[in-house]
Coordinates of N, CA and C and ligand atoms in Angstrom, one line a residue:
M30 N -16.0 -20.9 -9.3 CA -14.9 -20.6 -10.3 C -14.9 -19.2 -10.7
M31 N -13.8 -18.6 -10.9 CA -13.7 -17.2 -11.4 C -13.5 -17.3 -12.9
T32 N -13.9 -16.3 -13.6 CA -13.7 -16.2 -15.1 C -12.1 -16.0 -15.3
E33 N -11.7 -16.3 -16.5 CA -10.2 -16.1 -16.7 C -9.8 -14.6 -16.6
K34 N -10.7 -13.8 -17.0 CA -10.5 -12.3 -16.9 C -10.3 -11.9 -15.5
M35 N -11.2 -12.4 -14.6 CA -11.1 -12.1 -13.2 C -9.8 -12.6 -12.6
V36 N -9.4 -13.8 -12.9 CA -8.2 -14.4 -12.4 C -7.0 -13.6 -12.8
A37 N -6.9 -13.2 -14.1 CA -5.8 -12.4 -14.6 C -5.8 -11.0 -13.9
A38 N -6.9 -10.4 -13.7 CA -7.0 -9.1 -13.0 C -6.5 -9.3 -11.5
F39 N -6.9 -10.3 -10.8 CA -6.5 -10.5 -9.5 C -4.9 -10.8 -9.4
N40 N -4.4 -11.5 -10.4 CA -3.0 -11.8 -10.4 C -2.2 -10.5 -10.6
D41 N -2.8 -9.7 -11.5 CA -2.1 -8.4 -11.7 C -2.1 -7.5 -10.4
Q42 N -3.2 -7.6 -9.7 CA -3.3 -6.9 -8.4 C -2.3 -7.4 -7.4
I43 N -2.1 -8.7 -7.4 CA -1.1 -9.3 -6.5 C 0.2 -8.7 -6.8
N44 N 0.5 -8.6 -8.1 CA 1.8 -8.0 -8.4 C 1.9 -6.6 -7.9
K45 N 0.9 -5.8 -8.1 CA 0.9 -4.4 -7.6 C 1.1 -4.3 -6.1
E46 N 0.5 -5.3 -5.3 CA 0.7 -5.3 -3.9 C 2.1 -5.6 -3.5
F47 N 2.7 -6.6 -4.2 CA 4.1 -6.9 -4.0 C 5.0 -5.7 -4.4
F48 N 4.6 -5.1 -5.5 CA 5.4 -3.9 -5.9 C 5.3 -2.8 -4.8
S49 N 4.1 -2.7 -4.2 CA 3.9 -1.7 -3.1 C 4.9 -2.0 -1.9
E50 N 5.0 -3.3 -1.6 CA 5.9 -3.7 -0.5 C 7.3 -3.3 -0.9
Y51 N 7.7 -3.5 -2.1 CA 9.1 -3.2 -2.5 C 9.3 -1.7 -2.5
Y52 N 8.3 -0.9 -2.9 CA 8.3 0.5 -3.0 C 8.5 1.1 -1.6
Y53 N 7.8 0.6 -0.6 CA 7.9 1.1 0.7 C 9.1 0.6 1.4
M54 N 9.6 -0.5 1.1 CA 10.9 -1.0 1.6 C 12.0 0.0 1.1
A55 N 12.0 0.3 -0.1 CA 13.0 1.3 -0.7 C 12.9 2.6 0.0
M56 N 11.6 3.0 0.3 CA 11.4 4.3 1.0 C 12.0 4.2 2.5
S57 N 11.8 3.0 3.1 CA 12.4 2.8 4.4 C 13.9 3.0 4.4
A58 N 14.5 2.4 3.3 CA 16.0 2.5 3.2 C 16.4 3.9 3.0
Y59 N 15.6 4.6 2.2 CA 15.9 6.1 1.9 C 15.9 6.8 3.3
C60 N 14.8 6.6 4.1 CA 14.7 7.3 5.4 C 15.9 7.0 6.3
E61 N 16.3 5.7 6.3 CA 17.6 5.3 7.1 C 18.7 6.2 6.5
S62 N 18.8 6.3 5.2 CA 20.0 7.0 4.6 C 20.0 8.5 5.0
I63 N 18.8 9.1 5.4 CA 18.9 10.5 5.8 C 18.6 10.6 7.3
D64 N 18.9 9.6 8.0 CA 18.9 9.6 9.5 C 17.5 9.9 10.1
L65 N 16.5 9.3 9.5 CA 15.1 9.4 10.1 C 14.6 8.0 10.4
P66 N 15.1 7.4 11.5 CA 14.8 6.0 11.8 C 13.3 5.8 12.1
G67 N 12.6 6.8 12.7 CA 11.2 6.7 12.9 C 10.4 6.5 11.7
F68 N 10.7 7.4 10.7 CA 10.0 7.3 9.4 C 10.4 5.9 8.7
A69 N 11.7 5.5 8.9 CA 12.1 4.2 8.3 C 11.3 3.1 8.9
S70 N 11.0 3.1 10.2 CA 10.3 2.0 10.8 C 8.8 2.1 10.4
W71 N 8.3 3.3 10.3 CA 6.9 3.4 9.8 C 6.8 2.8 8.4
M72 N 7.7 3.1 7.5 CA 7.7 2.6 6.1 C 7.9 1.1 6.1
M73 N 8.7 0.6 7.0 CA 8.8 -0.9 7.1 C 7.5 -1.6 7.5
A74 N 6.8 -0.9 8.4 CA 5.5 -1.5 8.9 C 4.5 -1.4 7.7
Q75 N 4.6 -0.3 6.9 CA 3.7 -0.1 5.7 C 4.0 -1.2 4.7
A76 N 5.3 -1.5 4.5 CA 5.7 -2.6 3.6 C 5.1 -3.9 4.0
Q77 N 5.2 -4.2 5.3 CA 4.6 -5.4 5.8 C 3.1 -5.5 5.6
E78 N 2.5 -4.4 5.7 CA 1.0 -4.3 5.4 C 0.7 -4.7 4.0
E79 N 1.6 -4.1 3.1 CA 1.4 -4.5 1.6 C 1.6 -6.0 1.4
H80 N 2.5 -6.5 2.1 CA 2.8 -8.0 2.0 C 1.5 -8.7 2.4
A81 N 0.9 -8.3 3.4 CA -0.3 -8.9 3.9 C -1.5 -8.7 2.9
H82 N -1.5 -7.6 2.2 CA -2.5 -7.4 1.2 C -2.3 -8.4 0.0
A83 N -1.1 -8.5 -0.4 CA -0.8 -9.5 -1.5 C -1.2 -10.9 -1.1
L84 N -0.8 -11.3 0.2 CA -1.1 -12.6 0.6 C -2.6 -12.9 0.7
R85 N -3.4 -11.8 1.1 CA -4.8 -12.0 1.2 C -5.4 -12.2 -0.2
F86 N -4.9 -11.5 -1.2 CA -5.4 -11.7 -2.6 C -5.0 -13.1 -3.0
Y87 N -3.8 -13.5 -2.7 CA -3.2 -14.8 -3.1 C -4.1 -15.9 -2.6
Q88 N -4.5 -15.8 -1.3 CA -5.4 -16.8 -0.7 C -6.8 -16.8 -1.3
F89 N -7.2 -15.6 -1.6 CA -8.6 -15.5 -2.2 C -8.6 -16.2 -3.5
V90 N -7.6 -16.0 -4.4 CA -7.5 -16.7 -5.7 C -7.5 -18.2 -5.5
L91 N -6.7 -18.7 -4.5 CA -6.7 -20.1 -4.3 C -8.1 -20.6 -3.8
D92 N -8.7 -19.9 -2.9 CA -10.0 -20.3 -2.4 C -11.0 -20.4 -3.4
R93 N -10.8 -19.6 -4.5 CA -11.8 -19.6 -5.6 C -11.4 -20.7 -6.7
D94 N -10.5 -21.6 -6.3 CA -10.1 -22.7 -7.1 C -9.4 -22.2 -8.4
A95 N -8.6 -21.1 -8.3 CA -7.8 -20.6 -9.4 C -6.3 -20.6 -8.9
R96 N -5.4 -20.3 -9.8 CA -4.0 -20.3 -9.5 C -3.3 -19.0 -9.5
P97 N -2.7 -18.6 -8.4 CA -1.9 -17.3 -8.5 C -0.7 -17.5 -9.4
T98 N -0.4 -16.4 -10.1 CA 0.8 -16.5 -11.0 C 1.6 -15.3 -10.7
F99 N 2.9 -15.3 -11.0 CA 3.8 -14.3 -10.6 C 4.6 -13.6 -11.7
A100 N 4.3 -12.4 -12.0 CA 5.1 -11.6 -13.0 C 6.2 -10.9 -12.2
A101 N 7.2 -10.5 -13.0 CA 8.3 -9.8 -12.4 C 7.9 -8.5 -11.7
I102 N 8.6 -8.2 -10.6 CA 8.2 -7.0 -9.8 C 9.2 -5.9 -10.3
D103 N 8.6 -4.7 -10.7 CA 9.4 -3.6 -11.1 C 10.3 -3.1 -10.0
A104 N 11.4 -2.5 -10.4 CA 12.3 -1.9 -9.4 C 11.7 -0.6 -8.9
P105 N 11.7 -0.3 -7.6 CA 11.1 0.9 -7.1 C 12.1 2.1 -7.2
K106 N 11.5 3.3 -7.2 CA 12.3 4.5 -7.1 C 13.1 4.5 -5.8
E107 N 14.3 5.0 -5.8 CA 15.1 4.9 -4.6 C 15.5 6.3 -4.0
E108 N 15.4 7.3 -4.8 CA 15.9 8.6 -4.3 C 14.7 9.6 -4.3
Y109 N 14.8 10.5 -3.3 CA 13.8 11.5 -3.2 C 14.4 12.8 -2.8
D110 N 13.8 14.0 -3.1 CA 14.4 15.3 -2.7 C 14.3 15.5 -1.2
S111 N 13.2 14.9 -0.6 CA 13.0 15.2 0.9 C 12.0 14.1 1.3
V112 N 11.8 14.1 2.6 CA 10.8 13.2 3.2 C 9.3 13.6 2.7
L113 N 9.2 14.9 2.5 CA 7.9 15.4 2.0 C 7.7 15.0 0.6
D114 N 8.7 15.1 -0.2 CA 8.6 14.6 -1.6 C 8.3 13.1 -1.6
M115 N 8.9 12.4 -0.7 CA 8.6 10.9 -0.6 C 7.2 10.7 -0.3
F116 N 6.6 11.4 0.7 CA 5.2 11.2 1.0 C 4.2 11.6 -0.1
E117 N 4.7 12.6 -0.9 CA 3.8 13.0 -2.0 C 3.8 11.8 -3.0
H118 N 4.9 11.1 -3.1 CA 4.9 9.9 -4.0 C 4.0 8.8 -3.4
V119 N 4.0 8.7 -2.0 CA 3.1 7.7 -1.4 C 1.7 8.0 -1.7
L120 N 1.3 9.2 -1.6 CA -0.1 9.6 -1.9 C -0.5 9.2 -3.4
K121 N 0.4 9.6 -4.3 CA 0.2 9.3 -5.7 C 0.1 7.8 -5.9
H122 N 0.9 7.1 -5.3 CA 0.9 5.6 -5.4 C -0.4 5.0 -4.9
E123 N -0.8 5.5 -3.7 CA -2.1 5.0 -3.1 C -3.3 5.3 -4.0
Q124 N -3.2 6.5 -4.6 CA -4.4 6.9 -5.5 C -4.4 6.0 -6.7
F125 N -3.2 5.6 -7.2 CA -3.1 4.7 -8.3 C -3.6 3.3 -7.9
V126 N -3.3 2.8 -6.7 CA -3.8 1.5 -6.2 C -5.3 1.6 -6.0
S127 N -5.8 2.7 -5.5 CA -7.3 2.8 -5.3 C -8.0 2.7 -6.7
K128 N -7.4 3.3 -7.7 CA -8.0 3.2 -9.0 C -8.0 1.8 -9.5
S129 N -6.9 1.1 -9.3 CA -6.8 -0.2 -9.7 C -7.8 -1.2 -9.1
I130 N -8.0 -1.0 -7.7 CA -8.9 -1.8 -7.0 C -10.4 -1.5 -7.5
N131 N -10.6 -0.2 -7.7 CA -12.0 0.2 -8.2 C -12.3 -0.4 -9.5
E132 N -11.2 -0.5 -10.4 CA -11.4 -1.1 -11.7 C -11.7 -2.6 -11.6
L133 N -11.0 -3.2 -10.6 CA -11.2 -4.6 -10.3 C -12.7 -4.9 -9.9
Y134 N -13.1 -4.0 -9.0 CA -14.5 -4.1 -8.5 C -15.5 -3.9 -9.7
K135 N -15.2 -3.0 -10.6 CA -16.1 -2.8 -11.8 C -16.1 -4.1 -12.6
L136 N -15.0 -4.7 -12.8 CA -14.9 -5.9 -13.5 C -15.7 -7.0 -12.8
A137 N -15.6 -7.1 -11.5 CA -16.4 -8.1 -10.7 C -17.9 -7.9 -10.9
L138 N -18.3 -6.6 -11.1 CA -19.7 -6.3 -11.3 C -20.1 -6.8 -12.7
E139 N -19.3 -6.5 -13.7 CA -19.6 -6.9 -15.1 C -19.6 -8.4 -15.2
E140 N -18.8 -9.1 -14.4 CA -18.7 -10.6 -14.6 C -19.7 -11.3 -13.6
D141 N -20.5 -10.5 -12.9 CA -21.5 -11.1 -12.0 C -20.8 -11.9 -10.9
D142 N -19.6 -11.5 -10.5 CA -18.8 -12.3 -9.6 C -19.0 -11.7 -8.2
Y143 N -20.0 -12.3 -7.5 CA -20.4 -11.7 -6.2 C -19.4 -11.9 -5.1
P144 N -18.7 -13.1 -5.0 CA -17.7 -13.3 -3.9 C -16.6 -12.2 -4.1
S145 N -16.2 -12.0 -5.3 CA -15.1 -11.0 -5.5 C -15.5 -9.6 -5.1
Q146 N -16.8 -9.3 -5.4 CA -17.3 -8.0 -5.0 C -17.2 -7.8 -3.5
I147 N -17.6 -8.9 -2.7 CA -17.5 -8.8 -1.3 C -16.1 -8.7 -0.8
E148 N -15.2 -9.5 -1.4 CA -13.8 -9.4 -1.0 C -13.2 -8.0 -1.2
L149 N -13.5 -7.5 -2.4 CA -12.9 -6.2 -2.8 C -13.4 -5.0 -1.9
Q150 N -14.6 -5.2 -1.3 CA -15.1 -4.1 -0.5 C -14.1 -3.8 0.7
W151 N -13.4 -4.9 1.2 CA -12.5 -4.7 2.3 C -11.3 -3.8 1.8
Y152 N -10.9 -4.1 0.5 CA -9.8 -3.3 0.0 C -10.2 -1.8 -0.3
I153 N -11.4 -1.7 -0.8 CA -11.9 -0.3 -1.1 C -11.9 0.5 0.2
T154 N -12.3 -0.1 1.3 CA -12.3 0.6 2.6 C -10.9 0.9 3.0
E155 N -10.0 -0.1 2.9 CA -8.6 0.1 3.2 C -7.9 1.2 2.4
Q156 N -8.3 1.4 1.2 CA -7.7 2.4 0.4 C -8.1 3.8 0.8
V157 N -9.3 3.9 1.3 CA -9.8 5.2 1.9 C -8.8 5.6 3.0
E158 N -8.5 4.6 3.9 CA -7.7 4.8 5.0 C -6.2 5.2 4.5
E159 N -5.7 4.4 3.6 CA -4.4 4.6 3.1 C -4.2 6.1 2.5
E160 N -5.2 6.5 1.8 CA -5.0 7.9 1.2 C -5.1 9.0 2.3
K161 N -6.1 8.7 3.2 CA -6.3 9.7 4.3 C -5.0 9.8 5.1
T162 N -4.4 8.7 5.5 CA -3.1 8.7 6.3 C -2.0 9.5 5.5
A163 N -1.9 9.2 4.2 CA -0.8 9.9 3.5 C -1.0 11.4 3.5
K164 N -2.3 11.8 3.3 CA -2.6 13.2 3.2 C -2.3 13.9 4.6
E165 N -2.6 13.2 5.7 CA -2.4 13.8 7.0 C -0.9 13.9 7.2
I166 N -0.1 13.0 6.8 CA 1.4 13.1 7.1 C 2.0 14.2 6.2
I167 N 1.5 14.3 5.0 CA 1.9 15.4 4.1 C 1.7 16.7 4.8
Q168 N 0.5 16.9 5.3 CA 0.1 18.1 6.0 C 1.1 18.4 7.2
Q169 N 1.3 17.4 8.0 CA 2.2 17.5 9.1 C 3.6 17.9 8.6
L170 N 4.1 17.3 7.5 CA 5.4 17.7 7.0 C 5.5 19.1 6.5
R171 N 4.3 19.6 5.9 CA 4.3 21.0 5.5 C 4.4 21.9 6.7
W172 N 3.7 21.6 7.8 CA 3.8 22.4 9.0 C 5.3 22.4 9.5
V173 N 5.9 21.2 9.4 CA 7.3 21.1 9.9 C 8.3 22.0 9.1
G174 N 8.0 22.1 7.8 CA 8.9 22.9 6.9 C 10.3 22.5 7.0
D175 N 11.2 23.5 7.2 CA 12.6 23.2 7.3 C 13.1 23.3 8.8
K176 N 12.1 23.2 9.7 CA 12.5 23.2 11.2 C 13.0 21.8 11.6
S177 N 14.3 21.7 11.8 CA 14.9 20.4 12.1 C 14.4 19.8 13.5
T178 N 14.1 20.7 14.5 CA 13.7 20.1 15.7 C 12.3 19.5 15.6
A179 N 11.4 20.2 14.8 CA 10.1 19.7 14.6 C 10.2 18.3 13.8
L180 N 11.1 18.3 12.8 CA 11.2 17.0 12.1 C 11.7 15.9 13.0
F181 N 12.6 16.2 13.9 CA 13.1 15.3 14.9 C 11.9 14.7 15.7
M182 N 11.1 15.6 16.2 CA 9.9 15.2 17.0 C 8.9 14.3 16.2
L183 N 8.7 14.7 14.9 CA 7.8 14.0 14.1 C 8.4 12.6 13.8
D184 N 9.7 12.5 13.6 CA 10.3 11.2 13.4 C 10.1 10.3 14.6
Q185 N 10.2 10.9 15.8 CA 9.9 10.0 17.0 C 8.5 9.5 17.1
K186 N 7.6 10.4 16.7 CA 6.1 10.0 16.6 C 5.9 8.9 15.6
M187 N 6.6 9.0 14.5 CA 6.4 8.0 13.4 C 6.9 6.6 13.9
A188 N 7.9 6.7 14.7 CA 8.4 5.4 15.2 C 7.4 4.6 16.0
G189 N 6.4 5.3 16.5 CA 5.4 4.7 17.4 C 4.6 3.6 16.6
R190 N 4.4 3.8 15.3 CA 3.6 2.8 14.6 C 4.3 1.4 14.5
G191 N 5.6 1.4 14.2 CA 6.4 0.2 14.2 C 6.4 -0.5 15.5
T192 N 6.5 0.3 16.6 CA 6.6 -0.3 18.0 C 5.2 -0.9 18.3
A193 N 4.1 -0.1 18.1 CA 2.8 -0.6 18.4 C 2.4 -1.8 17.6
E194 N 2.8 -1.9 16.3 CA 2.4 -3.0 15.5 C 3.2 -4.3 15.9
A195 N 4.5 -4.1 16.2 CA 5.3 -5.2 16.7 C 4.8 -5.8 18.0
A196 N 4.3 -4.9 18.9 CA 3.8 -5.4 20.2 C 2.5 -6.1 19.9
S197 N 1.6 -5.6 19.0 CA 0.3 -6.4 18.9 C 0.6 -7.7 18.1
A198 N 1.6 -7.7 17.2 CA 1.9 -9.0 16.5 C 2.4 -10.0 17.4
A199 N 3.1 -9.6 18.5 CA 3.7 -10.5 19.4 C 2.6 -11.1 20.4
E200 N 1.4 -10.5 20.5 CA 0.4 -10.9 21.4 C -0.2 -12.3 21.1
Ligands
OFO164 FE1 -2.2 -2.3 -0.6 O1 -2.6 -0.7 0.0 FE2 -1.2 0.5 -0.3 O2 -0.7 0.1 -1.9

């Protein structure tokens, strides 16, 4: 059994993961609106990954004999100045999520909750990857600058993620 404090903290994290899904879906819609279908499909794959993060927490709470609860999901930001501005928001958001996961891990240490510590290690590793990816894309967008041909090529490269993940999901 988890302590009440732990259950509340996990449920709060489930909400943040669902919010992340919402956030990235809104970014996908923004990318479609500025004719960047590759970035849109990358963002949709990212949203699906957040959905999987939420479900993994959901299942973990159930497995620990506790009950997932559902708070309202905040409305995401919908407009950005550019795709670079959007990715700067991605990085800030992932840093916020990393902090939240780290706090959850700290709580698991304080509560002597060993199973939660083990589960959270997966998320801690995942957050390192999430922040690294966002930083790399920001760097590529800075190199692109206002060169539309380069942005067109980067958009095509970004489309690869959606295609590769759809193919492996179908296997
Ligand atoms: Fe769930 O990793 Fe991003 O937010």
